[in-house]
Short mmCIF file of C-alpha atoms in Angstrom, two decimals:
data_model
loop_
_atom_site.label_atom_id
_atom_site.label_comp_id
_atom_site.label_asym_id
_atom_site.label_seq_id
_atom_site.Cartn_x
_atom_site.Cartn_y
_atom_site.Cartn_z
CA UNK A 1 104.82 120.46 104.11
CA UNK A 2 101.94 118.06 104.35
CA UNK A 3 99.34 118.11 106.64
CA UNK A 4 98.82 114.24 106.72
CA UNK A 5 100.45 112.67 109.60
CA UNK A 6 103.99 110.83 109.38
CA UNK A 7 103.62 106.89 108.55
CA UNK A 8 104.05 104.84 111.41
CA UNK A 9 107.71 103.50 111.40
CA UNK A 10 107.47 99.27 111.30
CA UNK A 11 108.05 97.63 114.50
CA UNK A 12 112.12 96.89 115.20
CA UNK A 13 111.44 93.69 116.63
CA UNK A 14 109.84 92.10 113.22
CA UNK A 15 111.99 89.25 111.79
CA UNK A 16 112.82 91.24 108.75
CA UNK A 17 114.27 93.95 110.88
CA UNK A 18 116.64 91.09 112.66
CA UNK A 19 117.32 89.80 109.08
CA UNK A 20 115.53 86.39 110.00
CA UNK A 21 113.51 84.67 107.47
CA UNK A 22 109.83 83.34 107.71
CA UNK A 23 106.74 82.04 106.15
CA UNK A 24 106.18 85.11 105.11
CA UNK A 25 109.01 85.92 102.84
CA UNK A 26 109.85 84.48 99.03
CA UNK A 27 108.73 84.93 95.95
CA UNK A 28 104.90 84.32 97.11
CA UNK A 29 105.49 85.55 100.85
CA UNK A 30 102.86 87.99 100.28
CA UNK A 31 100.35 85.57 99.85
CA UNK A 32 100.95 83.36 102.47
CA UNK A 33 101.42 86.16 104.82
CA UNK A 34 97.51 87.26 104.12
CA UNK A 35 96.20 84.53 105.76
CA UNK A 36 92.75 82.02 104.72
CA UNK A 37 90.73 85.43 104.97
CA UNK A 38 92.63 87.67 103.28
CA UNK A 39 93.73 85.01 100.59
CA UNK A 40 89.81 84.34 99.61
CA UNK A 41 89.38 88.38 99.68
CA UNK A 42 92.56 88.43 97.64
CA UNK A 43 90.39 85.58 95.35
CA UNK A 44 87.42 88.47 94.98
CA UNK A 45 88.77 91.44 94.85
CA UNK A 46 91.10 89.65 91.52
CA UNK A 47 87.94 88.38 90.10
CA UNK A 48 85.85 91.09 90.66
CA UNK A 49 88.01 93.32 89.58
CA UNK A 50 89.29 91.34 86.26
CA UNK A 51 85.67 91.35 85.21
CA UNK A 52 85.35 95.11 85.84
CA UNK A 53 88.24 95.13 82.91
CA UNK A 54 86.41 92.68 80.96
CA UNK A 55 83.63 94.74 81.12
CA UNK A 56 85.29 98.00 80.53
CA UNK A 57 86.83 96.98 76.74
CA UNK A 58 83.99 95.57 75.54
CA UNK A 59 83.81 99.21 74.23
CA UNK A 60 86.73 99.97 72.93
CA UNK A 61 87.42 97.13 71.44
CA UNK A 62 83.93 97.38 69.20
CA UNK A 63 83.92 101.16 68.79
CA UNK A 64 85.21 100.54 64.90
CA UNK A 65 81.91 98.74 64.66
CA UNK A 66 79.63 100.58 66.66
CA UNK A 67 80.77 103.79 64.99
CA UNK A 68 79.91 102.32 61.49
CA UNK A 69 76.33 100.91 62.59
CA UNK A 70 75.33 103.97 64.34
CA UNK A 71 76.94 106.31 62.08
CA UNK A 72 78.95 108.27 64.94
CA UNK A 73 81.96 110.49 64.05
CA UNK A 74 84.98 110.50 66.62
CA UNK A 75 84.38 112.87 68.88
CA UNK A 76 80.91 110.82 69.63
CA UNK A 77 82.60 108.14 70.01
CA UNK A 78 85.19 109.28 72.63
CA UNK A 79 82.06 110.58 74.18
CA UNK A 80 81.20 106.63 75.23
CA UNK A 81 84.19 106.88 77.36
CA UNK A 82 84.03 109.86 78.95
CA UNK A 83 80.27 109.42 79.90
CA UNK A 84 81.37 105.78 81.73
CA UNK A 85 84.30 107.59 83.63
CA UNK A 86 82.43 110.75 84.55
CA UNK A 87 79.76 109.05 85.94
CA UNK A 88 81.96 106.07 87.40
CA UNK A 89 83.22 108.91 89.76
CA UNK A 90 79.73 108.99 91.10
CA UNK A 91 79.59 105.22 91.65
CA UNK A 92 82.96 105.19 93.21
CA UNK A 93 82.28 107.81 95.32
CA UNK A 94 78.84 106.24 96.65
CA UNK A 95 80.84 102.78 97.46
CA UNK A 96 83.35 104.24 99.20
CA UNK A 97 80.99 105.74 101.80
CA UNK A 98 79.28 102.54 101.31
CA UNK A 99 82.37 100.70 101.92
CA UNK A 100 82.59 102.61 105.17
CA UNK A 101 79.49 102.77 106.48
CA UNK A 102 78.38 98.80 105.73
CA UNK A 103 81.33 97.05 105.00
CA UNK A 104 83.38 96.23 102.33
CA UNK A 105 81.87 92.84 101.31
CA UNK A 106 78.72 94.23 100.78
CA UNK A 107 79.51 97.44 99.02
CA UNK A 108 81.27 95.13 96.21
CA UNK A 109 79.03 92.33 95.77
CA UNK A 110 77.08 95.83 94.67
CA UNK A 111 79.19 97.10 92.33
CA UNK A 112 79.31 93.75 90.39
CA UNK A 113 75.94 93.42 90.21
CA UNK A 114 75.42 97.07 88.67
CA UNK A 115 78.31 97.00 86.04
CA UNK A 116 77.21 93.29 84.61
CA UNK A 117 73.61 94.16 84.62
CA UNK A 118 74.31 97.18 82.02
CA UNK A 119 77.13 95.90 80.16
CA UNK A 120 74.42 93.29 79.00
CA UNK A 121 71.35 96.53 79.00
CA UNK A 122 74.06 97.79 76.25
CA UNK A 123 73.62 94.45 73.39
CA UNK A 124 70.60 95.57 72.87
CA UNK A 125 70.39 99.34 72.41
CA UNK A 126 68.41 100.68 69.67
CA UNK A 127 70.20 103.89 69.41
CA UNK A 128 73.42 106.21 70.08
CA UNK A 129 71.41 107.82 72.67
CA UNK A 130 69.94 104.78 74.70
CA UNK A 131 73.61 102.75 74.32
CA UNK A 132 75.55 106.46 76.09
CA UNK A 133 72.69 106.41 78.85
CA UNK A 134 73.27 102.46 79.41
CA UNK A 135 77.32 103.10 79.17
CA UNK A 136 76.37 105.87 82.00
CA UNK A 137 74.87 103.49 83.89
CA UNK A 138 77.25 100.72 83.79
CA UNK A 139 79.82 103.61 84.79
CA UNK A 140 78.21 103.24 88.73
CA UNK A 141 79.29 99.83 89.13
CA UNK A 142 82.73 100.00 87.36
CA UNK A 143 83.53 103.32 89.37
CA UNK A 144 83.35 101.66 92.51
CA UNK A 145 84.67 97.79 91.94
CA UNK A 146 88.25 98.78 92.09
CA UNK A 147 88.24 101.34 95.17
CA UNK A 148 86.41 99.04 97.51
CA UNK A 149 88.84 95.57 96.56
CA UNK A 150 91.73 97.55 96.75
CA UNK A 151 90.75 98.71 100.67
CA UNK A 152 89.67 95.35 101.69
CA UNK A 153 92.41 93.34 100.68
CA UNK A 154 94.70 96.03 101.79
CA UNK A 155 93.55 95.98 105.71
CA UNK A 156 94.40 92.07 105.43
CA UNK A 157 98.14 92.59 103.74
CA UNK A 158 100.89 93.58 106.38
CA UNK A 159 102.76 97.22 105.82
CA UNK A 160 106.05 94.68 104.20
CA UNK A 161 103.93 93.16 101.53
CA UNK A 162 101.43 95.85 100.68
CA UNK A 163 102.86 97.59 97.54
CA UNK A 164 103.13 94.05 95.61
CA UNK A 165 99.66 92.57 97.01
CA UNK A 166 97.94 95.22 95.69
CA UNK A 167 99.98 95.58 92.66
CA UNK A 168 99.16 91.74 91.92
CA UNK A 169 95.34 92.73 92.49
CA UNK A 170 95.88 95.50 89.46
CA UNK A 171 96.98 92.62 87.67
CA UNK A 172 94.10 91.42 87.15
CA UNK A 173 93.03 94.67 84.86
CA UNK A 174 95.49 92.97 82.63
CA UNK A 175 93.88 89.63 82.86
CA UNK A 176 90.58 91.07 81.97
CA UNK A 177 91.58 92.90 79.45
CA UNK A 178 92.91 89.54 77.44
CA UNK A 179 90.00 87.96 77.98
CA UNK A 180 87.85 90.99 76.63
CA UNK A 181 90.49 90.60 73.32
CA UNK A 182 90.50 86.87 72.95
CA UNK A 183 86.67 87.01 73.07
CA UNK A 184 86.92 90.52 70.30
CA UNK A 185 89.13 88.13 68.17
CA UNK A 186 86.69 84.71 68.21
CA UNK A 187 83.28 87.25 68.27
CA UNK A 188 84.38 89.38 65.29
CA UNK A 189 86.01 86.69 63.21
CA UNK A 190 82.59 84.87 62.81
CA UNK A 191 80.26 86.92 63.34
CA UNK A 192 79.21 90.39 61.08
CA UNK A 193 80.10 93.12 62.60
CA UNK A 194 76.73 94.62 63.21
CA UNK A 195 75.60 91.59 65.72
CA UNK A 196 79.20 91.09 66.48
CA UNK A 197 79.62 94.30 68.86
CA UNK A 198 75.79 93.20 70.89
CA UNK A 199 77.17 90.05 71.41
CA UNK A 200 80.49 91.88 73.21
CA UNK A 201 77.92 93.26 75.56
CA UNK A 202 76.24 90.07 76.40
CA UNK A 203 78.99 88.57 77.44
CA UNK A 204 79.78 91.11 80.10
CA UNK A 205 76.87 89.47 82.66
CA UNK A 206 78.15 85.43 82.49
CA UNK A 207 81.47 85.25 84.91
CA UNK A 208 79.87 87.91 87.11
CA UNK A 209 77.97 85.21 88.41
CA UNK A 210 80.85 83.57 89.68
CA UNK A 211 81.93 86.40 91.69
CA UNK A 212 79.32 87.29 93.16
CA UNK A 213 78.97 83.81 94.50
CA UNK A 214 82.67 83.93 95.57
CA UNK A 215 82.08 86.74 97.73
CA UNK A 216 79.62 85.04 99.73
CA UNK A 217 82.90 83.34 101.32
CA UNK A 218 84.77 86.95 101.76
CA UNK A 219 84.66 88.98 105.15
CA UNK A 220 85.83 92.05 105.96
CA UNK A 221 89.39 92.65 107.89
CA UNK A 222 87.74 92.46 111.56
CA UNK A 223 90.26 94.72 113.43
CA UNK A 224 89.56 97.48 110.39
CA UNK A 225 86.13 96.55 110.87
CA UNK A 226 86.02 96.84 114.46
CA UNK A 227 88.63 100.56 113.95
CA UNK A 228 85.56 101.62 111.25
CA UNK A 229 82.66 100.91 113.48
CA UNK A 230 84.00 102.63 116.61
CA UNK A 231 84.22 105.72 114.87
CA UNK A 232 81.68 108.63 114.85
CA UNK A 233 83.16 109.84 111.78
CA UNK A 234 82.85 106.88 109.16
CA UNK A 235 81.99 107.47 105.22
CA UNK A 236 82.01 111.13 106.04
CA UNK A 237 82.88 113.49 102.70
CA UNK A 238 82.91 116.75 105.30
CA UNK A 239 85.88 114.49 107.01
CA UNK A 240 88.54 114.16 103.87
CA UNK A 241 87.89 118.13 103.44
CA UNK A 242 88.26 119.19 106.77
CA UNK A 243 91.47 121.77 106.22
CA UNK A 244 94.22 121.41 108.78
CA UNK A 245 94.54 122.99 112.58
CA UNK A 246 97.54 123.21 115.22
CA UNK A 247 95.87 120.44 116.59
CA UNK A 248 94.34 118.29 114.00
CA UNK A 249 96.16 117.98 110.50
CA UNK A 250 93.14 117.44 108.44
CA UNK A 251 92.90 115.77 105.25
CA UNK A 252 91.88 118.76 102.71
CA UNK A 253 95.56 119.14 100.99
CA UNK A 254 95.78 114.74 100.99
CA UNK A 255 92.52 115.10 99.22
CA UNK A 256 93.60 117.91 96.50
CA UNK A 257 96.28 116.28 95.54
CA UNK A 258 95.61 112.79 95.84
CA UNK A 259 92.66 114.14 93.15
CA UNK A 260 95.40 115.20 90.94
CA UNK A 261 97.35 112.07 90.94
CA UNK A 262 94.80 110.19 90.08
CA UNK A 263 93.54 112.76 87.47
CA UNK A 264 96.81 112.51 86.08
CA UNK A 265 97.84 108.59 85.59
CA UNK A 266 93.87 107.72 84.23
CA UNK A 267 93.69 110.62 81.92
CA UNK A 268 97.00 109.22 80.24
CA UNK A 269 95.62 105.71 80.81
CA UNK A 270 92.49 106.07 79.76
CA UNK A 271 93.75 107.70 76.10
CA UNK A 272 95.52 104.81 75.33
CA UNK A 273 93.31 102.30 76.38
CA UNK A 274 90.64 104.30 74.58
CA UNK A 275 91.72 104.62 71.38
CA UNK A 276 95.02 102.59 70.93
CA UNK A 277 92.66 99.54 68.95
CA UNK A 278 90.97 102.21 66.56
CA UNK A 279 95.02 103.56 65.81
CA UNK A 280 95.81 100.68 64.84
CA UNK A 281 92.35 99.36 63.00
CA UNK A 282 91.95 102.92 61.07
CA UNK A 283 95.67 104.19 60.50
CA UNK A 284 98.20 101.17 60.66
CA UNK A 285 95.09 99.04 58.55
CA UNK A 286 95.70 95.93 61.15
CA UNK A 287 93.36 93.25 60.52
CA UNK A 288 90.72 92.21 63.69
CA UNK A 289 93.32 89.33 64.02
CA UNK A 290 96.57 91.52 63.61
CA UNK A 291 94.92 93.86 65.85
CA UNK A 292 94.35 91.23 68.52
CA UNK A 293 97.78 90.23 68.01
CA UNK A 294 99.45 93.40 69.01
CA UNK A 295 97.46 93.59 71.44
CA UNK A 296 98.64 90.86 72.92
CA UNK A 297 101.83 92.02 73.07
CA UNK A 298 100.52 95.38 74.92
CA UNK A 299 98.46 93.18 77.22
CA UNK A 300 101.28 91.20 77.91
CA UNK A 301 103.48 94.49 78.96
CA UNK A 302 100.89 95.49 81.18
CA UNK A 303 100.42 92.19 83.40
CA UNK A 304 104.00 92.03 84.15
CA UNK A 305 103.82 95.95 84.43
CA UNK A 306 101.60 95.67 87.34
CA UNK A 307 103.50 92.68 89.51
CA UNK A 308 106.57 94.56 88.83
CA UNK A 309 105.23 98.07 90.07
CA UNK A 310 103.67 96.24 92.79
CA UNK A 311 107.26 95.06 93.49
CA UNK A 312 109.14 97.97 93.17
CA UNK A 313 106.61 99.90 95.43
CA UNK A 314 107.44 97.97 98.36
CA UNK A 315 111.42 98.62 97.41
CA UNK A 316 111.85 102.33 96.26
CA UNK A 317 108.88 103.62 98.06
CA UNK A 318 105.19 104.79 96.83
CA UNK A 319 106.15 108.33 95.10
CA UNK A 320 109.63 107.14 93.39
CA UNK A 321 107.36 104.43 91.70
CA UNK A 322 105.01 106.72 90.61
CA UNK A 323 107.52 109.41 89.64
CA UNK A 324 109.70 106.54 87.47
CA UNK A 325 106.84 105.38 85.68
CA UNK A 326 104.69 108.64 84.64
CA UNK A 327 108.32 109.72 82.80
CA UNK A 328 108.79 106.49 81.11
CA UNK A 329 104.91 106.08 80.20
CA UNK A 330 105.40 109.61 78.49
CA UNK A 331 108.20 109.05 76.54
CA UNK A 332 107.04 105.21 75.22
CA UNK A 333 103.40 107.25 74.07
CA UNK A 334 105.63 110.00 72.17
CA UNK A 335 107.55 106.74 70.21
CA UNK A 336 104.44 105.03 69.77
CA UNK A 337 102.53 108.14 68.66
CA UNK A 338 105.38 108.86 65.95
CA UNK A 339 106.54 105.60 64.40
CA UNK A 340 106.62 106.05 60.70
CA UNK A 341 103.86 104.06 58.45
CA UNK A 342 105.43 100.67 57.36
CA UNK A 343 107.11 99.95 60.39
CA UNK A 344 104.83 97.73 62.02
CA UNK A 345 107.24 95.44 63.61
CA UNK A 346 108.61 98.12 65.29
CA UNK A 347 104.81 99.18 66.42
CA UNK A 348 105.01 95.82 67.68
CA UNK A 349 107.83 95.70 69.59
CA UNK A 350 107.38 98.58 71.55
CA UNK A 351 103.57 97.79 72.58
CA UNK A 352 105.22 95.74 75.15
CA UNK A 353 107.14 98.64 76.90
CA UNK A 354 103.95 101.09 76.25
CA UNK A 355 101.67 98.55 77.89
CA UNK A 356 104.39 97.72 80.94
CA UNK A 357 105.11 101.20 81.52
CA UNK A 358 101.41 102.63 81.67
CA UNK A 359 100.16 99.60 84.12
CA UNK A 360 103.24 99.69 86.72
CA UNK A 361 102.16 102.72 87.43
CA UNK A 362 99.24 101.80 88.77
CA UNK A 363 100.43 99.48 90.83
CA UNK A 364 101.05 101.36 93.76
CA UNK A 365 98.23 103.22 93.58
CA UNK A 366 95.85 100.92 96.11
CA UNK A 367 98.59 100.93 98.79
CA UNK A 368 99.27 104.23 98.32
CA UNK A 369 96.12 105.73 98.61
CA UNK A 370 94.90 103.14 101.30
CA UNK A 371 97.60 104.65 103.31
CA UNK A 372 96.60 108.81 102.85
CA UNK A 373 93.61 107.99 104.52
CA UNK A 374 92.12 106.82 108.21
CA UNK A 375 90.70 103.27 108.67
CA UNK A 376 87.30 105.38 109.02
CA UNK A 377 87.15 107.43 106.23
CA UNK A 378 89.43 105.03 104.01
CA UNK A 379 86.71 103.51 101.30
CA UNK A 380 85.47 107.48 100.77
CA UNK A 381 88.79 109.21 100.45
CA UNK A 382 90.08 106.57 98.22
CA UNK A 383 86.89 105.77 96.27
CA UNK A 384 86.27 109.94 95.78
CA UNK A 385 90.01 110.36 95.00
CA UNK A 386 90.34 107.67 92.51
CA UNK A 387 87.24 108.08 90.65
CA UNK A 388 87.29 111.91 90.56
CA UNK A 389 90.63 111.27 88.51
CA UNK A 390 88.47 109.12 86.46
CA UNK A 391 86.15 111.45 85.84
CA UNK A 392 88.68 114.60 85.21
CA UNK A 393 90.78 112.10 82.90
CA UNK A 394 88.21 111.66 81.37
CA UNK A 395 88.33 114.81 79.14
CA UNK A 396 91.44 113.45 77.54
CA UNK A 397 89.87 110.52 75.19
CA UNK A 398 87.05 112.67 74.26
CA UNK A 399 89.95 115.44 73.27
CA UNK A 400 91.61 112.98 71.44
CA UNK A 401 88.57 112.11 69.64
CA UNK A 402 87.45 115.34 68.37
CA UNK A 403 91.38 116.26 67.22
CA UNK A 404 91.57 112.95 65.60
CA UNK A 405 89.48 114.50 62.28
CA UNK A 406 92.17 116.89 61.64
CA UNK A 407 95.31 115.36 63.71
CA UNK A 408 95.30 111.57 63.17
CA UNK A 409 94.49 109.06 66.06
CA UNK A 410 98.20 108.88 66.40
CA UNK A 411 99.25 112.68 66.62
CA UNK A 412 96.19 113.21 69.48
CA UNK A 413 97.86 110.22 71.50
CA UNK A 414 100.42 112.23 72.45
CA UNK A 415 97.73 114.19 74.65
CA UNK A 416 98.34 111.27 77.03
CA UNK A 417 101.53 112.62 78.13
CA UNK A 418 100.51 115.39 79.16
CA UNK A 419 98.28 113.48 82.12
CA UNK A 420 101.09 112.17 83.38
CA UNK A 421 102.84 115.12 83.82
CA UNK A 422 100.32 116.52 86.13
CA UNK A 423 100.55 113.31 88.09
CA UNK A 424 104.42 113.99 89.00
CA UNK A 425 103.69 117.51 89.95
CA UNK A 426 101.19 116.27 92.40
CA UNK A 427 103.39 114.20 94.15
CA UNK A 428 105.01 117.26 95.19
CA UNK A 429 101.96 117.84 97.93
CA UNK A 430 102.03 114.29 99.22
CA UNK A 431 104.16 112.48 101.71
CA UNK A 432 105.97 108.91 101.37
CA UNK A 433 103.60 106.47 103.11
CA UNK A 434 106.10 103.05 102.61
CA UNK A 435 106.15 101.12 105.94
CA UNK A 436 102.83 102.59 107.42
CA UNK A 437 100.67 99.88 109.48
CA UNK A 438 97.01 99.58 108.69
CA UNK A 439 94.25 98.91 111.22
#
């Protein structure tokens, strides 16, 4: 049995209990119900985070390129990625104590700051070596972005609407992600390649700006922030792995397997996202426009994948989400992985499943994780958990790239299915936290 304590049941005299109707319900109920505050934290956490995406597949999406001008086989390649996730634990874990000890706000405008300022240090690298340092780097920023959002916006959304406001802020991966291909397609089509990927980089620093001067608006939650300050205990790491008692549950087995969740759902994440354009560049011989164009269609897959997670978190409950989708995300990688040569249509086709299927997932992951953990310890437990997964997941691109040689891009994919395996056997240690009011 779990050591965390029960969720707190929602209040019998709401409206939704007496089946009345509000201005809180409808198709955007969840946005109205977040108030002026919480709608312009809503605004920053979307941007900041969409950038964070923008700035993540600037990589991937040149690593044909960068491996040719640098000379770099695959498993140096898949290195790139595993450096920026390994350290982003790092950052994410340093904002989330941040988070707590500070304030939200604050600890994000940081993180944006950090990951634009070395996404542009990367254009103009003179080597492999200087280029995985800067990657490193940019790692700090990008490990912390997401976990600090999510918790803000989160202590503004009520327990009803939780699951689909925070699935519509993972949306915004998806909307970053476009942008990052739109901009591969117009950079590599006229420009040579060997400028082409510096230019990626560059373009990582520009809409930053515009966040950071959007967050000069946001404030934190103030009954989380007045909960946070009150306690003696905030941004403390000896506090999420403080074992249980008869008396106090403690937050050591939340923790473990919270780790393993997240391990889980970002190592199979992070193998597709990883090496998914270089499959289809090096072994389905996709143009830079065909590849942009199936892209589009995985893109595509994954926006809707994350509002309708976010949706279906609220309605079947955190752990049935996350259960549904880690079995469907396996199966679409093992039809992707196999599809025969020739039949690109039907590689087309099912990048829209693939892409859905690997983002709803995700989408209940900032309520969910929000909820494991106390108002005053909330930005470290969720910003170690979910980065640590990072990290750990990490180890399953840079597998992928070193079997690729002798496997194929495509038979190493199915690697990613193993991830989310372990993420449905850790849901096993953690309780159903659907309902559960926030400070």
């Amino acid at each position: 049995m779990s050591s965390t304590p029960p969720p707190q049941a929602l209040s019998s005299g709401t409206r939704h209990d007496r089946g009345e109707h509000g201005p809180d319900d409808g198709a955007l109920g969840w946005l109205r119900a977040l108030g002026p505050g919480g709608r312009r934290a809503f605004a920053g956490a979307f941007g900041g985070y969409a950038l964070d995406s923008y700035d993540y597949f600037t990589l991937p999406l040149s690593m044909v390129a960068l491996a040719a001008y640098f000379g770099l086989d695959s498993g140096q390649t898949g290195l790139f990625t595993t450096v920026t996730l390994v350290v982003s634990a790092i950052g994410g874990a340093v904002a989330g104590v941040f988070a707590d000890r500070v304030g939200r706000v604050r600890a994000l405008m940081i993180t944006v700051i950090t990951y634009a300022v070395f996404t542009v240090a990367c254009g103009f690298a003179p080597n492999y070596e200087t280029l995985l340092v800067f990657r490193a780097l940019q790692g700090l920023g990008f490990g912390g972005e997401w976990a600090v959002g999510a918790i803000l916006v989160a202590e503004y959304a009520s327990a009803k609407h939780r699951g689909r406001t925070l699935g519509a802020i993972q949306s915004s991966w998806a909307v970053g992600w476009g942008l990052a291909a739109v901009v591969y397609t117009l950079v590599f089509s006229f420009a040579g390649d060997d400028l082409a990927w510096r230019i990626m980089f560059w373009t990582g620093a520009l809409p930053a700006l515009l966040v950071v001067w959007l967050r000069r608006r946001v404030h934190d939650a103030p009954e989380a922030t007045a909960a946070r300050e009150q306690s003696a205990q905030r941004g403390s790491f000896t506090a999420i792995f403080r074992p249980g008692t008869a008396e106090s549950p403690g937050l050591l087995r939340t923790t473990v397997f919270a780790g393993l969740l997240s391990t889980g759902v970002q190592g199979g994440y992070y193998t597709l996202a990883t090496w998914v354009p270089t499959y289809l560049k090096t072994e389905r011989g996709l143009s830079v426009v065909g590849t942009g164009g199936y892209l589009t269609f995985l893109i595509s897959g994954a926006f809707l994948g994350y509002l309708t997670g976010g949706y279906l978190t609220d309605r079947l409950g955190r752990r049935r989400n996350i259960w549904l989708f880690a079995l469907l995300s396996a199966l679409c990688i093992l039809a992707y992985a196999n599809i025969p040569q020739g039949a690109n249509t039907l590689l087309l086709v099912l990048g829209f499943p693939l892409g859905f299927c690997m983002s709803a997932i995700f989408s209940g992951f900032g309520s969910f994780l929000s909820e494991l953990y106390p108002t005053a310890v909330r930005g470290t437990g969720q910003g170690f958990t979910y980065n640590t997964g990072r990290a750990v997941g990490a180890v399953f691109p840079t597998l992928v790239g070193f079997l690729a040689d002798s496997w194929g891009v495509g038979g190493a994919l199915v690697f990613g299915a193993i991830g989310y395996g372990i993420a449905a056997l850790a849901l096993l240690g953690l309780p159903e936290t659907r309902g559960k009011e926030l400070a």
